[in-house]
Short mmCIF file of N, CA, C and O and ligand atoms in Angstrom, two decimals:
data_model
loop_
_atom_site.label_atom_id
_atom_site.label_comp_id
_atom_site.label_asym_id
_atom_site.label_seq_id
_atom_site.Cartn_x
_atom_site.Cartn_y
_atom_site.Cartn_z
N MET A 200 121.80 118.70 42.93
CA MET A 200 121.39 119.97 42.23
C MET A 200 119.93 120.55 42.89
O MET A 200 118.75 119.85 43.12
N ALA A 201 120.11 121.78 43.45
CA ALA A 201 118.70 122.32 43.94
C ALA A 201 117.64 122.58 43.05
O ALA A 201 118.06 122.93 41.97
N ASP A 202 116.59 122.26 43.21
CA ASP A 202 115.72 122.58 42.15
C ASP A 202 115.12 123.93 42.07
O ASP A 202 114.22 124.27 41.12
N GLU A 203 114.90 124.40 43.47
CA GLU A 203 114.23 125.87 43.45
C GLU A 203 114.88 126.72 44.39
O GLU A 203 115.49 126.40 45.05
N LEU A 204 114.69 128.28 44.24
CA LEU A 204 114.97 129.08 45.06
C LEU A 204 114.15 129.11 46.35
O LEU A 204 113.00 128.69 46.00
N LEU A 205 114.85 129.49 47.32
CA LEU A 205 113.75 129.56 48.59
C LEU A 205 113.26 130.94 48.75
O LEU A 205 113.70 131.87 48.17
N ASN A 206 112.05 130.62 49.27
CA ASN A 206 111.04 131.87 49.27
C ASN A 206 111.39 132.48 50.55
O ASN A 206 112.18 132.13 51.60
N ALA A 207 110.93 133.69 50.80
CA ALA A 207 111.11 134.50 51.84
C ALA A 207 111.21 133.81 53.24
O ALA A 207 112.15 134.06 54.23
N SER A 208 110.25 132.97 53.40
CA SER A 208 109.83 132.65 54.86
C SER A 208 110.71 131.27 55.12
O SER A 208 111.43 131.20 56.26
N ASP A 209 111.27 130.57 53.84
CA ASP A 209 112.09 129.51 53.98
C ASP A 209 113.46 130.05 54.34
O ASP A 209 114.06 129.49 55.28
N LEU A 210 113.97 131.47 53.67
CA LEU A 210 115.03 131.94 53.96
C LEU A 210 115.24 132.44 55.26
O LEU A 210 116.03 132.02 55.95
N LYS A 211 114.11 132.87 55.95
CA LYS A 211 113.83 133.33 57.36
C LYS A 211 114.44 132.23 58.12
O LYS A 211 115.20 132.18 59.11
N GLU A 212 113.62 131.10 58.02
CA GLU A 212 113.65 130.15 58.88
C GLU A 212 115.11 129.45 58.80
O GLU A 212 116.00 129.04 59.71
N ALA A 213 115.89 129.42 57.40
CA ALA A 213 117.10 128.82 57.27
C ALA A 213 118.11 129.71 57.79
O ALA A 213 118.86 129.12 58.75
N LEU A 214 117.98 130.82 58.09
CA LEU A 214 119.01 131.96 58.67
C LEU A 214 118.91 131.73 60.10
O LEU A 214 119.61 132.11 60.73
N GLU A 215 117.70 131.32 60.70
CA GLU A 215 117.77 131.11 62.09
C GLU A 215 118.65 130.30 62.58
O GLU A 215 119.21 130.10 63.81
N ASN A 216 119.03 128.91 61.66
CA ASN A 216 120.00 128.18 62.01
C ASN A 216 121.50 128.65 61.72
O ASN A 216 122.29 127.62 61.87
N LEU A 217 121.41 129.60 61.08
CA LEU A 217 122.72 130.25 60.52
C LEU A 217 123.02 131.65 61.20
O LEU A 217 123.19 132.66 60.32
N PRO A 218 122.96 131.87 62.42
CA PRO A 218 123.07 133.12 62.98
C PRO A 218 124.37 133.74 62.61
O PRO A 218 124.12 135.18 62.81
N GLU A 219 125.49 133.54 62.24
CA GLU A 219 126.51 133.99 61.91
C GLU A 219 126.48 134.47 60.35
O GLU A 219 127.56 135.38 59.82
N TRP A 220 125.36 133.97 59.58
CA TRP A 220 125.51 134.48 58.13
C TRP A 220 124.37 135.66 57.97
O TRP A 220 123.31 135.73 58.61
N GLN A 221 124.59 136.25 56.89
CA GLN A 221 123.50 137.36 56.52
C GLN A 221 123.15 137.19 54.92
O GLN A 221 123.99 136.64 54.35
N LEU A 222 121.87 137.70 54.79
CA LEU A 222 121.46 137.85 53.33
C LEU A 222 122.15 138.99 52.78
O LEU A 222 122.35 140.16 53.45
N ASP A 223 122.64 138.76 51.49
CA ASP A 223 123.34 139.91 50.89
C ASP A 223 122.38 140.96 50.47
O ASP A 223 121.16 140.73 50.57
N GLU A 224 123.07 142.15 49.87
CA GLU A 224 122.22 143.23 49.78
C GLU A 224 120.72 142.91 48.76
O GLU A 224 119.89 143.40 49.05
N ASP A 225 121.17 142.11 47.55
CA ASP A 225 120.16 142.04 46.71
C ASP A 225 119.46 140.42 46.92
O ASP A 225 118.64 140.04 46.06
N LYS A 226 119.77 139.97 48.04
CA LYS A 226 118.79 138.70 48.48
C LYS A 226 119.15 137.53 47.59
O LYS A 226 118.06 136.73 47.54
N THR A 227 120.26 137.63 46.92
CA THR A 227 120.57 136.58 46.09
C THR A 227 121.63 135.60 46.49
O THR A 227 121.95 134.55 46.16
N GLY A 228 122.19 135.96 47.71
CA GLY A 228 123.06 135.06 48.34
C GLY A 228 123.13 135.17 50.06
O GLY A 228 122.84 136.14 50.40
N ILE A 229 123.87 134.35 50.33
CA ILE A 229 124.23 134.47 52.08
C ILE A 229 125.68 134.38 52.28
O ILE A 229 126.63 133.92 51.52
N GLN A 230 125.94 135.19 53.13
CA GLN A 230 127.54 135.41 53.20
C GLN A 230 127.85 135.65 54.95
O GLN A 230 127.04 135.83 55.57
N ARG A 231 129.18 135.15 55.09
CA ARG A 231 129.73 135.49 56.18
C ARG A 231 131.26 135.74 56.37
O ARG A 231 131.84 135.27 55.35
N GLU A 232 131.89 136.39 57.43
CA GLU A 232 133.27 136.69 57.70
C GLU A 232 133.90 135.82 58.56
O GLU A 232 133.18 135.36 59.52
N PHE A 233 135.01 135.36 58.37
CA PHE A 233 135.77 134.57 59.42
C PHE A 233 137.13 135.35 59.81
O PHE A 233 137.59 135.77 58.97
N THR A 234 137.59 135.45 60.88
CA THR A 234 138.99 135.82 61.41
C THR A 234 139.60 134.76 62.06
O THR A 234 139.15 134.19 63.06
N PHE A 235 140.70 134.20 61.56
CA PHE A 235 141.59 133.16 62.08
C PHE A 235 142.86 133.91 62.83
O PHE A 235 143.13 135.17 62.67
N ALA A 236 143.65 132.88 63.44
CA ALA A 236 144.98 133.34 64.37
C ALA A 236 145.89 134.08 63.40
O ALA A 236 146.57 135.00 63.59
N ASP A 237 145.94 133.52 62.10
CA ASP A 237 146.74 133.85 61.04
C ASP A 237 146.55 133.44 59.66
O ASP A 237 145.52 132.64 59.63
N PHE A 238 147.51 133.59 58.70
CA PHE A 238 147.16 133.12 57.36
C PHE A 238 147.16 131.58 57.24
O PHE A 238 146.13 131.27 56.66
N SER A 239 148.10 131.06 57.92
CA SER A 239 148.13 129.47 57.82
C SER A 239 146.72 128.99 58.09
O SER A 239 146.26 127.88 57.66
N GLN A 240 146.03 129.32 59.45
CA GLN A 240 144.85 128.95 59.87
C GLN A 240 143.84 129.21 59.09
O GLN A 240 142.98 128.30 58.68
N ALA A 241 144.13 130.62 58.31
CA ALA A 241 142.82 130.92 57.53
C ALA A 241 142.91 130.10 56.08
O ALA A 241 141.97 129.36 55.47
N PHE A 242 144.10 129.79 55.66
CA PHE A 242 144.22 128.86 54.51
C PHE A 242 143.96 127.42 54.78
O PHE A 242 143.38 126.87 53.74
N ALA A 243 144.14 127.06 55.92
CA ALA A 243 143.71 125.49 56.31
C ALA A 243 142.29 125.58 56.30
O ALA A 243 142.00 124.45 55.90
N PHE A 244 141.59 126.71 56.70
CA PHE A 244 140.13 126.50 56.58
C PHE A 244 139.57 126.40 55.27
O PHE A 244 138.54 125.80 54.90
N MET A 245 140.30 127.51 54.35
CA MET A 245 139.90 127.36 53.26
C MET A 245 140.03 126.13 52.46
O MET A 245 139.10 125.53 51.48
N THR A 246 141.05 125.42 52.72
CA THR A 246 141.33 124.12 52.15
C THR A 246 140.20 123.19 52.11
O THR A 246 139.77 122.25 51.45
N ARG A 247 139.78 123.20 53.74
CA ARG A 247 138.74 122.29 54.28
C ARG A 247 137.36 122.67 53.65
O ARG A 247 136.45 121.63 53.08
N VAL A 248 137.13 123.82 53.35
CA VAL A 248 135.92 124.51 52.54
C VAL A 248 136.04 124.19 51.14
O VAL A 248 134.91 123.48 50.52
N ALA A 249 136.98 123.70 50.55
CA ALA A 249 137.40 123.63 49.12
C ALA A 249 136.83 121.98 49.02
O ALA A 249 135.98 121.69 48.06
N MET A 250 137.24 121.07 50.17
CA MET A 250 137.09 119.77 49.92
C MET A 250 135.34 119.65 50.20
O MET A 250 134.72 119.04 49.39
N LEU A 251 134.86 120.47 51.14
CA LEU A 251 133.37 120.30 51.30
C LEU A 251 132.40 120.69 49.94
O LEU A 251 131.66 120.04 49.56
N ALA A 252 132.90 121.58 49.30
CA ALA A 252 132.72 122.27 48.11
C ALA A 252 132.59 121.11 47.12
O ALA A 252 131.63 120.87 46.41
N GLU A 253 133.64 120.65 46.86
CA GLU A 253 133.70 119.62 45.93
C GLU A 253 132.65 118.27 46.28
O GLU A 253 132.12 118.01 45.47
N LYS A 254 132.56 117.97 47.53
CA LYS A 254 131.50 117.07 47.93
C LYS A 254 130.29 117.45 47.71
O LYS A 254 129.26 116.77 47.41
N HIS A 255 130.16 118.59 48.01
CA HIS A 255 128.63 119.10 47.87
C HIS A 255 128.52 119.59 46.26
O HIS A 255 127.21 119.77 46.15
N ASP A 256 129.32 119.25 45.41
CA ASP A 256 129.14 120.07 43.96
C ASP A 256 128.55 121.16 44.07
O ASP A 256 127.67 121.78 43.42
N HIS A 257 129.09 122.34 44.91
CA HIS A 257 128.64 123.56 45.21
C HIS A 257 129.77 124.50 45.96
O HIS A 257 130.24 123.99 46.76
N HIS A 258 129.78 125.50 45.20
CA HIS A 258 131.15 126.03 45.23
C HIS A 258 130.94 127.71 45.82
O HIS A 258 130.06 128.26 45.07
N PRO A 259 131.82 128.14 46.62
CA PRO A 259 131.55 129.46 47.17
C PRO A 259 132.24 130.41 46.34
O PRO A 259 133.13 130.26 45.43
N GLU A 260 131.79 131.67 46.57
CA GLU A 260 132.29 132.79 46.10
C GLU A 260 133.20 133.24 47.44
O GLU A 260 132.59 133.48 48.33
N TRP A 261 134.52 133.52 47.28
CA TRP A 261 135.19 133.96 48.39
C TRP A 261 136.44 134.85 48.11
O TRP A 261 136.90 135.12 47.28
N GLN A 262 136.98 135.60 49.51
CA GLN A 262 137.94 136.44 49.42
C GLN A 262 138.93 136.05 50.56
O GLN A 262 138.25 135.56 51.75
N ASN A 263 140.04 136.31 50.40
CA ASN A 263 140.89 136.18 51.64
C ASN A 263 141.83 137.14 51.70
O ASN A 263 142.57 137.71 50.66
N SER A 264 142.01 137.75 53.00
CA SER A 264 143.08 138.65 53.24
C SER A 264 143.79 138.47 54.46
O SER A 264 143.25 138.26 55.45
N TRP A 265 144.99 137.54 54.23
CA TRP A 265 145.84 137.39 55.44
C TRP A 265 145.19 136.14 56.52
O TRP A 265 144.92 135.28 56.02
N ASP A 266 144.76 137.05 57.43
CA ASP A 266 143.94 136.10 58.62
C ASP A 266 142.45 136.03 58.25
O ASP A 266 141.49 135.69 59.13
N TRP A 267 141.84 136.95 57.52
CA TRP A 267 140.35 137.17 57.16
C TRP A 267 139.98 136.47 55.92
O TRP A 267 140.57 136.39 54.89
N VAL A 268 138.59 135.57 55.95
CA VAL A 268 138.10 135.05 54.91
C VAL A 268 136.67 135.48 54.84
O VAL A 268 136.01 135.75 55.77
N PHE A 269 136.09 135.89 53.56
CA PHE A 269 134.84 136.30 53.31
C PHE A 269 134.11 135.36 52.44
O PHE A 269 134.80 134.78 51.51
N ILE A 270 133.21 134.61 52.64
CA ILE A 270 132.56 133.47 51.96
C ILE A 270 130.94 134.07 51.68
O ILE A 270 130.20 134.35 52.31
N ARG A 271 130.76 134.05 50.32
CA ARG A 271 129.38 134.38 49.92
C ARG A 271 128.85 132.94 48.94
O ARG A 271 129.44 132.51 48.25
N LEU A 272 127.88 132.56 49.41
CA LEU A 272 127.01 131.35 48.66
C LEU A 272 125.72 131.75 47.92
O LEU A 272 124.99 132.38 48.39
N THR A 273 125.55 131.18 46.85
CA THR A 273 124.53 131.60 46.14
C THR A 273 124.51 130.40 44.85
O THR A 273 125.61 129.89 44.67
N THR A 274 123.37 130.01 44.49
CA THR A 274 123.21 128.98 43.45
C THR A 274 123.07 129.74 42.10
O THR A 274 122.22 130.43 41.61
N ASP A 275 124.28 129.74 41.51
CA ASP A 275 124.77 130.38 40.31
C ASP A 275 123.45 130.05 39.13
O ASP A 275 122.96 130.89 38.27
N ASP A 276 123.19 128.57 39.11
CA ASP A 276 122.47 128.11 37.91
C ASP A 276 120.97 128.69 38.18
O ASP A 276 120.26 128.69 37.19
N LEU A 277 120.54 129.13 39.35
CA LEU A 277 119.17 129.86 39.33
C LEU A 277 119.20 131.23 39.99
O LEU A 277 118.19 131.77 39.98
N GLY A 278 120.45 131.81 39.98
CA GLY A 278 120.59 133.27 40.55
C GLY A 278 120.06 133.76 41.82
O GLY A 278 119.47 134.75 41.87
N GLY A 279 120.25 132.60 42.78
CA GLY A 279 119.47 133.09 44.08
C GLY A 279 119.98 132.07 45.32
O GLY A 279 120.84 131.26 45.07
N VAL A 280 119.36 131.95 46.46
CA VAL A 280 119.47 130.88 47.53
C VAL A 280 118.77 129.82 47.30
O VAL A 280 117.50 129.96 47.18
N THR A 281 119.39 128.84 47.48
CA THR A 281 118.61 127.43 47.50
C THR A 281 119.13 126.74 48.55
O THR A 281 120.19 126.97 49.44
N GLU A 282 118.59 125.48 48.90
CA GLU A 282 118.69 124.64 49.82
C GLU A 282 120.11 124.31 49.86
O GLU A 282 120.78 124.03 50.91
N GLN A 283 120.90 124.20 48.52
CA GLN A 283 122.17 123.80 48.49
C GLN A 283 123.23 124.68 49.36
O GLN A 283 124.16 124.47 49.64
N ASP A 284 122.78 126.03 49.18
CA ASP A 284 123.49 127.19 49.96
C ASP A 284 123.45 126.91 51.27
O ASP A 284 124.49 126.90 51.99
N VAL A 285 122.38 126.75 51.75
CA VAL A 285 122.16 126.51 53.17
C VAL A 285 122.80 125.32 53.79
O VAL A 285 123.50 125.16 54.67
N ASP A 286 122.53 124.22 52.93
CA ASP A 286 123.37 123.08 53.24
C ASP A 286 124.72 123.20 53.60
O ASP A 286 125.43 122.72 54.50
N LEU A 287 125.57 124.00 52.50
CA LEU A 287 127.25 124.04 52.57
C LEU A 287 127.21 125.15 53.57
O LEU A 287 128.37 124.81 54.28
N ALA A 288 126.61 126.20 54.16
CA ALA A 288 126.92 126.93 55.09
C ALA A 288 126.79 126.41 56.36
O ALA A 288 127.46 126.44 57.15
N LEU A 289 125.94 125.41 56.55
CA LEU A 289 125.64 124.59 57.69
C LEU A 289 127.12 123.63 57.92
O LEU A 289 127.67 123.49 59.11
N ALA A 290 127.44 123.15 56.80
CA ALA A 290 128.61 122.29 56.72
C ALA A 290 129.99 123.00 57.04
O ALA A 290 130.75 122.39 57.89
N ILE A 291 130.01 124.26 56.52
CA ILE A 291 130.94 125.19 56.77
C ILE A 291 131.11 125.54 58.39
O ILE A 291 131.96 125.25 58.84
N ASP A 292 130.17 125.65 58.83
CA ASP A 292 129.83 126.31 60.41
C ASP A 292 130.61 124.96 61.17
O ASP A 292 131.03 125.10 62.10
N GLU A 293 130.01 123.88 60.87
CA GLU A 293 130.26 122.62 61.41
C GLU A 293 131.78 122.41 61.54
O GLU A 293 132.36 121.79 62.64
N LEU A 294 132.66 122.96 60.53
CA LEU A 294 134.05 122.94 60.57
C LEU A 294 134.50 123.41 61.91
O LEU A 294 135.74 123.35 62.38
N LEU A 295 133.86 124.56 62.49
CA LEU A 295 134.48 125.48 63.32
C LEU A 295 134.02 125.09 64.48
O LEU A 295 134.86 125.46 65.69
N ASP A 296 133.36 123.82 64.81
CA ASP A 296 132.88 123.26 66.09
C ASP A 296 134.10 122.74 66.80
O ASP A 296 135.07 122.10 66.34
C1 LIG B 418 126.79 120.86 36.83
C2 LIG B 418 127.11 121.42 38.32
O1 LIG B 418 126.63 120.44 39.20
C3 LIG B 418 127.26 122.83 38.58
O2 LIG B 418 127.65 123.58 37.73
C4 LIG B 418 127.24 123.30 39.89
C5 LIG B 418 128.74 123.46 40.29
N1 LIG B 418 128.70 124.08 41.44
C6 LIG B 418 128.13 125.28 41.82
N2 LIG B 418 128.14 126.18 42.79
C7 LIG B 418 127.18 127.17 42.92
N3 LIG B 418 127.48 128.18 43.82
N4 LIG B 418 126.30 127.35 42.11
C8 LIG B 418 125.92 126.45 41.16
O3 LIG B 418 124.96 126.72 40.58
C9 LIG B 418 126.84 125.47 40.96
N5 LIG B 418 126.54 124.54 40.06
#
């Protein structure tokens, strides 16, 4: 469980390691879009992300439309971005390596 919200400089530093992710409009989450070859590839990815979320005990807000997946990560308990969001985003990016 993350104990604190990241400050602006922590956020900036974290996002340097997450070049495909953006801070959302109100700076309470980080988000990224993914496009796959087809629905089954997108859903396979979502299944793997779901397993990661359970392992991290930290869960995404997400949308899927056919080959497209949108993921937003925020720490609901604190209403903003914490290290847990960053850690999960890094783990999600590793799925694509
Ligand atoms: C008790 C349990 O650890 C919490 O409810 C976890 C579960 N998954 C979570 N996921 C997200 N995104 N934010 C949270 O605050 C959160 N809290």
